[in-house]
């Protein structure tokens, strides 16, 4: 009997590999042997730290009804090694991306797989999900010519969002992150400036960079609920705050007194499982992913991979992200 090894989150701060039988292929399914998969330092770390909410979301089956033990993850690239009886055998050998948990092998319907373009490497393909998220964030922000933008958090999604916003003719693109490595990368992507939000004078410095009036729109991607207060304080009258972080079970204590009451600021929740209703007739999944592939080619986020760790050493990978975030940007699990 052929088997696979799948990563399970089994308790706070505990992951393990479990051996399982490979499923039998039916109809138009494919069996994929994984080459690499990206660990999300946002959603996955909530699960790793036991900070995820037990909620049911009909729009997001990946993150609904989470309980221990559970496999989790959504950025696998692999090679098709077998297909079901109703699938074309010529597909064997093709590289594909899948929104699938970390596993050495997995079976999936062909229409759930996304074929990598010939000029996109397996490692670059692991960034497809986060690139789609960044595109959705920019669509939700609706940047206008000459606006002042603030992006809080320069992890992978934050950097991708910054890279996309840098292509717009904005007046100012200010970013913030407490880790120097991420601020340096942000500046290289075209940010006007990148500040440390842990500084006591952060808001004063940020307002100075934003022309003393604040940002027309702010995008909160730090994963820290307290950063929402920074976003609100640094957004101008009538501006908009796009909340892209998933805080999980963490509570956000907001300062909605004082100036906020008269500010006409809009707080907008952004999550890639759905898109703005006014875009849904034109921006289907295929169009969004085609745009994401193009963005991957331009941005080349694979250069942000700081660690490649064998799947057998997955517990060490999660400990590294948890304990040394200042030295980590993107961790890939590799499957030798």
Tab-separated table of C-alpha atoms in Angstrom:
chain	number	residue	atom	x	y	z
A	1	UNK	CA	0.000	0.000	0.000
A	2	UNK	CA	1.394	3.405	-1.004
A	3	UNK	CA	1.440	6.058	1.701
A	4	UNK	CA	2.020	9.772	2.149
A	5	UNK	CA	3.106	11.954	5.042
A	6	UNK	CA	0.839	14.847	6.003
A	7	UNK	CA	1.565	17.658	8.444
A	8	UNK	CA	-0.945	17.941	11.315
A	9	UNK	CA	-1.394	20.681	13.883
A	10	UNK	CA	-2.127	18.635	16.983
A	11	UNK	CA	-2.002	21.165	19.871
A	12	UNK	CA	-0.662	24.660	20.542
A	13	UNK	CA	3.003	24.739	19.512
A	14	UNK	CA	2.917	21.133	18.303
A	15	UNK	CA	2.940	19.812	14.744
A	16	UNK	CA	3.699	16.305	13.568
A	17	UNK	CA	3.891	14.244	10.388
A	18	UNK	CA	1.413	11.410	10.066
A	19	UNK	CA	1.656	8.529	7.639
A	20	UNK	CA	-1.568	7.917	5.713
A	21	UNK	CA	-2.604	5.708	2.799
A	22	UNK	CA	-2.751	7.393	-0.580
A	23	UNK	CA	-6.335	7.790	-1.778
A	24	UNK	CA	-7.598	5.936	-4.826
A	25	UNK	CA	-8.028	8.210	-7.819
A	26	UNK	CA	-11.490	8.566	-9.312
A	27	UNK	CA	-12.861	10.246	-12.436
A	28	UNK	CA	-10.940	13.441	-13.269
A	29	UNK	CA	-8.607	13.475	-10.277
A	30	UNK	CA	-4.836	13.773	-10.239
A	31	UNK	CA	-2.225	12.500	-7.813
A	32	UNK	CA	0.359	15.189	-7.080
A	33	UNK	CA	3.803	14.667	-5.592
A	34	UNK	CA	4.676	17.847	-3.724
A	35	UNK	CA	7.907	19.693	-4.498
A	36	UNK	CA	7.595	22.603	-2.073
A	37	UNK	CA	4.970	24.397	0.010
A	38	UNK	CA	4.948	27.816	1.658
A	39	UNK	CA	4.232	28.305	5.348
A	40	UNK	CA	1.952	31.245	6.062
A	41	UNK	CA	3.397	33.319	8.887
A	42	UNK	CA	-0.089	34.745	9.447
A	43	UNK	CA	-2.931	32.225	9.327
A	44	UNK	CA	-0.840	29.141	10.042
A	45	UNK	CA	0.873	30.695	13.003
A	46	UNK	CA	-2.513	31.475	14.577
A	47	UNK	CA	-3.236	27.763	14.394
A	48	UNK	CA	0.246	26.884	15.637
A	49	UNK	CA	-0.120	29.207	18.639
A	50	UNK	CA	-3.672	28.157	19.449
A	51	UNK	CA	-5.132	31.577	18.602
A	52	UNK	CA	-7.552	30.543	15.870
A	53	UNK	CA	-11.317	31.012	16.234
A	54	UNK	CA	-13.703	28.096	15.790
A	55	UNK	CA	-16.040	29.685	13.267
A	56	UNK	CA	-17.906	28.431	10.245
A	57	UNK	CA	-17.348	30.468	7.090
A	58	UNK	CA	-19.167	29.203	3.984
A	59	UNK	CA	-16.891	31.371	1.841
A	60	UNK	CA	-13.629	29.927	3.192
A	61	UNK	CA	-13.634	26.149	3.608
A	62	UNK	CA	-9.882	26.089	4.307
A	63	UNK	CA	-10.162	28.029	7.573
A	64	UNK	CA	-13.625	26.972	8.749
A	65	UNK	CA	-14.396	24.790	11.768
A	66	UNK	CA	-10.752	24.378	12.741
A	67	UNK	CA	-10.057	21.993	15.612
A	68	UNK	CA	-7.025	19.946	16.675
A	69	UNK	CA	-5.767	17.741	15.158
A	70	UNK	CA	-6.011	19.139	11.651
A	71	UNK	CA	-3.927	19.454	8.492
A	72	UNK	CA	-3.662	23.052	7.313
A	73	UNK	CA	-1.914	25.096	4.654
A	74	UNK	CA	-2.785	26.462	1.242
A	75	UNK	CA	0.282	26.895	-0.935
A	76	UNK	CA	1.569	23.628	-2.434
A	77	UNK	CA	3.375	23.150	-5.738
A	78	UNK	CA	4.001	19.694	-7.100
A	79	UNK	CA	4.108	17.437	-10.119
A	80	UNK	CA	1.255	15.260	-11.363
A	81	UNK	CA	2.393	11.619	-11.183
A	82	UNK	CA	-0.893	9.837	-11.922
A	83	UNK	CA	-4.442	10.626	-13.024
A	84	UNK	CA	-7.885	9.111	-12.646
A	85	UNK	CA	-9.594	7.017	-15.329
A	86	UNK	CA	-11.350	9.983	-16.984
A	87	UNK	CA	-8.328	12.306	-17.113
A	88	UNK	CA	-5.831	12.785	-19.912
A	89	UNK	CA	-2.629	10.893	-19.170
A	90	UNK	CA	-0.696	13.562	-21.060
A	91	UNK	CA	-1.081	15.694	-17.922
A	92	UNK	CA	1.359	13.464	-16.045
A	93	UNK	CA	4.522	15.446	-15.385
A	94	UNK	CA	2.871	18.880	-15.347
A	95	UNK	CA	3.647	21.270	-12.479
A	96	UNK	CA	0.602	22.502	-10.561
A	97	UNK	CA	-0.306	24.768	-7.663
A	98	UNK	CA	-2.981	23.739	-5.152
A	99	UNK	CA	-4.652	25.373	-2.168
A	100	UNK	CA	-3.853	22.288	-0.123
A	101	UNK	CA	-2.346	21.445	3.305
A	102	UNK	CA	1.293	20.409	3.551
A	103	UNK	CA	1.646	16.788	2.427
A	104	UNK	CA	4.138	14.755	0.438
A	105	UNK	CA	1.344	13.663	-1.926
A	106	UNK	CA	-2.288	14.601	-2.421
A	107	UNK	CA	-5.181	13.822	-4.729
A	108	UNK	CA	-7.365	16.597	-6.082
A	109	UNK	CA	-9.893	17.156	-8.884
A	110	UNK	CA	-8.193	18.611	-11.942
A	111	UNK	CA	-10.363	21.720	-11.789
A	112	UNK	CA	-8.929	22.438	-8.303
A	113	UNK	CA	-5.378	22.522	-9.683
A	114	UNK	CA	-3.677	25.490	-11.331
A	115	UNK	CA	-1.040	24.717	-13.946
A	116	UNK	CA	2.192	26.664	-13.595
A	117	UNK	CA	3.173	28.734	-16.629
A	118	UNK	CA	6.354	27.463	-18.260
A	119	UNK	CA	8.342	30.489	-17.110
A	120	UNK	CA	7.321	30.269	-13.430
A	121	UNK	CA	9.412	28.051	-11.154
A	122	UNK	CA	7.992	25.767	-8.490
A	123	UNK	CA	9.321	28.027	-5.730
A	124	UNK	CA	7.791	31.128	-7.306
A	125	UNK	CA	4.516	29.256	-7.720
A	126	UNK	CA	4.274	28.838	-3.946
A	127	UNK	CA	3.529	32.576	-3.739
A	128	UNK	CA	0.384	32.398	-5.892
A	129	UNK	CA	-2.071	32.437	-2.967
A	130	UNK	CA	-0.439	35.411	-1.269
A	131	UNK	CA	-0.206	37.279	-4.564
A	132	UNK	CA	-3.923	36.787	-5.154
A	133	UNK	CA	-4.502	38.127	-1.635
A	134	UNK	CA	-2.407	41.221	-2.358
A	135	UNK	CA	-4.338	41.855	-5.581
A	136	UNK	CA	-7.610	41.611	-3.669
A	137	UNK	CA	-6.319	44.084	-1.070
A	138	UNK	CA	-5.408	46.598	-3.768
A	139	UNK	CA	-8.800	46.120	-5.433
A	140	UNK	CA	-10.451	46.808	-2.079
A	141	UNK	CA	-8.308	49.882	-1.426
A	142	UNK	CA	-9.199	51.403	-4.835
A	143	UNK	CA	-6.097	53.623	-5.040
A	144	UNK	CA	-6.507	56.891	-6.935
A	145	UNK	CA	-4.024	59.060	-8.779
A	146	UNK	CA	-1.979	61.130	-6.337
A	147	UNK	CA	-3.266	59.527	-3.117
A	148	UNK	CA	-1.243	58.995	0.049
A	149	UNK	CA	-1.067	55.334	1.088
A	150	UNK	CA	0.021	53.615	4.305
A	151	UNK	CA	0.714	49.865	4.573
A	152	UNK	CA	1.205	48.520	8.096
A	153	UNK	CA	3.083	45.217	8.119
A	154	UNK	CA	5.718	44.125	5.607
A	155	UNK	CA	5.571	40.367	5.779
A	156	UNK	CA	5.124	38.540	2.491
A	157	UNK	CA	1.573	39.782	1.886
A	158	UNK	CA	2.577	43.295	2.940
A	159	UNK	CA	5.563	43.317	0.582
A	160	UNK	CA	3.464	42.000	-2.289
A	161	UNK	CA	0.878	44.708	-1.614
A	162	UNK	CA	3.601	47.357	-1.491
A	163	UNK	CA	5.049	46.107	-4.782
A	164	UNK	CA	1.646	46.385	-6.481
A	165	UNK	CA	0.918	49.832	-5.014
A	166	UNK	CA	4.359	51.038	-6.142
A	167	UNK	CA	3.123	50.584	-9.717
A	168	UNK	CA	0.451	53.250	-9.139
A	169	UNK	CA	1.149	57.002	-9.466
A	170	UNK	CA	0.661	57.658	-5.764
A	171	UNK	CA	1.893	60.799	-4.053
A	172	UNK	CA	3.214	58.852	-1.041
A	173	UNK	CA	3.610	55.163	-0.258
A	174	UNK	CA	4.573	54.829	3.394
A	175	UNK	CA	5.096	51.432	5.001
A	176	UNK	CA	5.785	50.246	8.540
A	177	UNK	CA	7.279	47.136	10.094
A	178	UNK	CA	9.246	46.580	13.287
A	179	UNK	CA	11.885	44.386	11.605
A	180	UNK	CA	14.753	46.103	9.715
A	181	UNK	CA	15.026	43.380	7.054
A	182	UNK	CA	11.435	43.936	5.978
A	183	UNK	CA	11.764	47.720	5.977
A	184	UNK	CA	14.816	47.461	3.715
A	185	UNK	CA	12.961	45.221	1.271
A	186	UNK	CA	10.001	47.590	1.323
A	187	UNK	CA	12.180	50.526	0.325
A	188	UNK	CA	13.723	48.471	-2.476
A	189	UNK	CA	10.218	47.860	-3.842
A	190	UNK	CA	9.515	51.584	-4.107
A	191	UNK	CA	8.099	52.684	-0.757
A	192	UNK	CA	8.623	56.389	-0.116
A	193	UNK	CA	9.776	55.544	3.395
A	194	UNK	CA	9.440	52.666	5.841
A	195	UNK	CA	9.170	53.272	9.585
A	196	UNK	CA	9.430	51.237	12.775
A	197	UNK	CA	5.954	51.253	14.405
A	198	UNK	CA	7.426	50.392	17.803
A	199	UNK	CA	9.095	53.819	18.049
A	200	UNK	CA	7.498	56.153	20.558
A	201	UNK	CA	7.331	58.894	17.923
A	202	UNK	CA	6.021	56.626	15.151
A	203	UNK	CA	2.735	58.449	14.625
A	204	UNK	CA	4.395	61.849	14.535
A	205	UNK	CA	6.964	60.636	12.004
A	206	UNK	CA	4.299	58.945	9.905
A	207	UNK	CA	2.111	62.052	9.827
A	208	UNK	CA	5.110	64.082	8.740
A	209	UNK	CA	5.735	61.670	5.830
A	210	UNK	CA	2.017	61.803	4.967
A	211	UNK	CA	1.959	65.568	4.622
A	212	UNK	CA	0.513	66.189	8.110
A	213	UNK	CA	-3.006	65.298	6.924
A	214	UNK	CA	-2.795	61.504	7.049
A	215	UNK	CA	-3.220	58.723	4.527
A	216	UNK	CA	-6.079	58.631	2.061
A	217	UNK	CA	-6.126	54.894	2.681
A	218	UNK	CA	-4.339	52.567	5.069
A	219	UNK	CA	-3.971	48.804	4.742
A	220	UNK	CA	-3.424	46.918	8.005
A	221	UNK	CA	-1.430	43.702	7.458
A	222	UNK	CA	0.703	43.410	10.586
A	223	UNK	CA	-1.420	40.775	12.323
A	224	UNK	CA	-1.291	42.924	15.489
A	225	UNK	CA	-4.744	44.135	16.599
A	226	UNK	CA	-3.190	47.234	18.186
A	227	UNK	CA	-2.032	48.358	14.737
A	228	UNK	CA	-5.633	49.134	13.840
A	229	UNK	CA	-5.457	52.128	16.161
A	230	UNK	CA	-2.380	53.338	14.295
A	231	UNK	CA	-4.225	52.929	10.989
A	232	UNK	CA	-7.220	54.900	12.260
A	233	UNK	CA	-5.064	57.643	13.776
A	234	UNK	CA	-3.013	58.029	10.580
A	235	UNK	CA	-5.898	58.045	8.090
A	236	UNK	CA	-7.315	61.391	6.996
A	237	UNK	CA	-10.888	62.664	7.191
A	238	UNK	CA	-13.078	60.623	4.858
A	239	UNK	CA	-10.303	58.068	4.309
A	240	UNK	CA	-10.516	54.314	4.362
A	241	UNK	CA	-8.856	51.587	6.406
A	242	UNK	CA	-8.564	48.174	4.749
A	243	UNK	CA	-8.216	45.392	7.328
A	244	UNK	CA	-6.370	42.487	5.743
A	245	UNK	CA	-4.995	40.877	8.916
A	246	UNK	CA	-6.718	37.834	10.378
A	247	UNK	CA	-6.457	38.324	14.138
A	248	UNK	CA	-7.997	34.961	14.948
A	249	UNK	CA	-9.004	34.763	18.595
A	250	UNK	CA	-7.051	37.919	19.462
A	251	UNK	CA	-9.272	40.834	20.467
A	252	UNK	CA	-8.840	44.258	18.893
A	253	UNK	CA	-9.406	47.073	21.390
A	254	UNK	CA	-10.146	50.109	19.223
A	255	UNK	CA	-9.988	53.765	20.104
A	256	UNK	CA	-13.214	54.930	18.465
A	257	UNK	CA	-13.680	57.959	20.680
A	258	UNK	CA	-12.205	61.390	20.142
A	259	UNK	CA	-11.535	62.323	16.528
A	260	UNK	CA	-12.778	59.056	15.022
A	261	UNK	CA	-16.433	59.862	15.660
A	262	UNK	CA	-16.245	62.834	13.304
A	263	UNK	CA	-13.696	61.424	10.880
A	264	UNK	CA	-15.980	59.715	8.337
A	265	UNK	CA	-13.318	57.008	8.077
A	266	UNK	CA	-14.505	53.701	6.580
A	267	UNK	CA	-13.294	50.406	8.074
A	268	UNK	CA	-13.353	47.700	5.399
A	269	UNK	CA	-12.761	43.975	5.989
A	270	UNK	CA	-10.822	42.346	3.151
A	271	UNK	CA	-10.443	38.598	2.713
A	272	UNK	CA	-9.557	36.857	-0.534
A	273	UNK	CA	-12.257	34.154	-0.401
A	274	UNK	CA	-14.698	36.770	-1.696
A	275	UNK	CA	-14.323	39.984	-3.697
A	276	UNK	CA	-16.117	43.318	-3.808
A	277	UNK	CA	-19.675	42.666	-5.071
A	278	UNK	CA	-19.334	45.303	-7.790
A	279	UNK	CA	-16.312	43.423	-9.207
A	280	UNK	CA	-17.717	39.903	-9.110
A	281	UNK	CA	-19.326	40.010	-12.562
A	282	UNK	CA	-16.000	40.841	-14.216
A	283	UNK	CA	-13.258	39.483	-11.969
A	284	UNK	CA	-13.801	35.723	-11.801
A	285	UNK	CA	-11.236	33.365	-10.284
A	286	UNK	CA	-9.521	32.662	-13.604
A	287	UNK	CA	-9.005	36.361	-14.330
A	288	UNK	CA	-7.659	37.054	-10.829
A	289	UNK	CA	-5.202	34.154	-10.992
A	290	UNK	CA	-4.021	35.154	-14.473
A	291	UNK	CA	-3.260	38.586	-13.029
A	292	UNK	CA	-1.472	36.931	-10.099
A	293	UNK	CA	0.776	34.897	-12.425
A	294	UNK	CA	1.718	38.114	-14.248
A	295	UNK	CA	2.457	39.842	-10.934
A	296	UNK	CA	4.653	36.934	-9.850
A	297	UNK	CA	6.753	37.340	-12.970
A	298	UNK	CA	7.263	41.063	-12.330
A	299	UNK	CA	7.789	41.037	-8.566
A	300	UNK	CA	9.797	37.791	-8.244
A	301	UNK	CA	8.870	37.150	-4.581
A	302	UNK	CA	10.898	33.934	-4.541
A	303	UNK	CA	13.860	36.203	-3.705
A	304	UNK	CA	12.261	36.638	-0.270
A	305	UNK	CA	12.682	32.965	0.644
A	306	UNK	CA	14.906	33.008	3.719
A	307	UNK	CA	14.711	29.322	4.673
A	308	UNK	CA	14.168	26.012	2.881
A	309	UNK	CA	13.476	23.270	5.399
A	310	UNK	CA	12.749	19.592	4.679
A	311	UNK	CA	9.194	18.525	5.501
A	312	UNK	CA	10.628	15.998	7.966
A	313	UNK	CA	11.928	18.949	10.014
A	314	UNK	CA	8.613	20.860	9.990
A	315	UNK	CA	8.489	21.279	13.813
A	316	UNK	CA	11.783	23.196	13.623
A	317	UNK	CA	10.383	25.377	10.824
A	318	UNK	CA	7.409	26.505	12.903
A	319	UNK	CA	9.580	27.102	15.973
A	320	UNK	CA	11.865	29.263	13.867
A	321	UNK	CA	8.990	31.437	12.628
A	322	UNK	CA	7.592	31.700	16.159
A	323	UNK	CA	10.841	32.465	17.965
A	324	UNK	CA	12.975	34.382	15.424
A	325	UNK	CA	10.585	36.427	13.246
A	326	UNK	CA	13.187	39.162	12.807
A	327	UNK	CA	15.329	36.760	10.735
A	328	UNK	CA	12.539	35.054	8.821
A	329	UNK	CA	10.500	36.170	5.866
A	330	UNK	CA	9.308	33.204	3.787
A	331	UNK	CA	9.908	29.634	4.904
A	332	UNK	CA	9.406	26.889	2.330
A	333	UNK	CA	8.950	23.265	3.218
A	334	UNK	CA	10.795	21.168	0.645
A	335	UNK	CA	10.104	17.557	-0.195
A	336	UNK	CA	13.289	15.646	-1.035
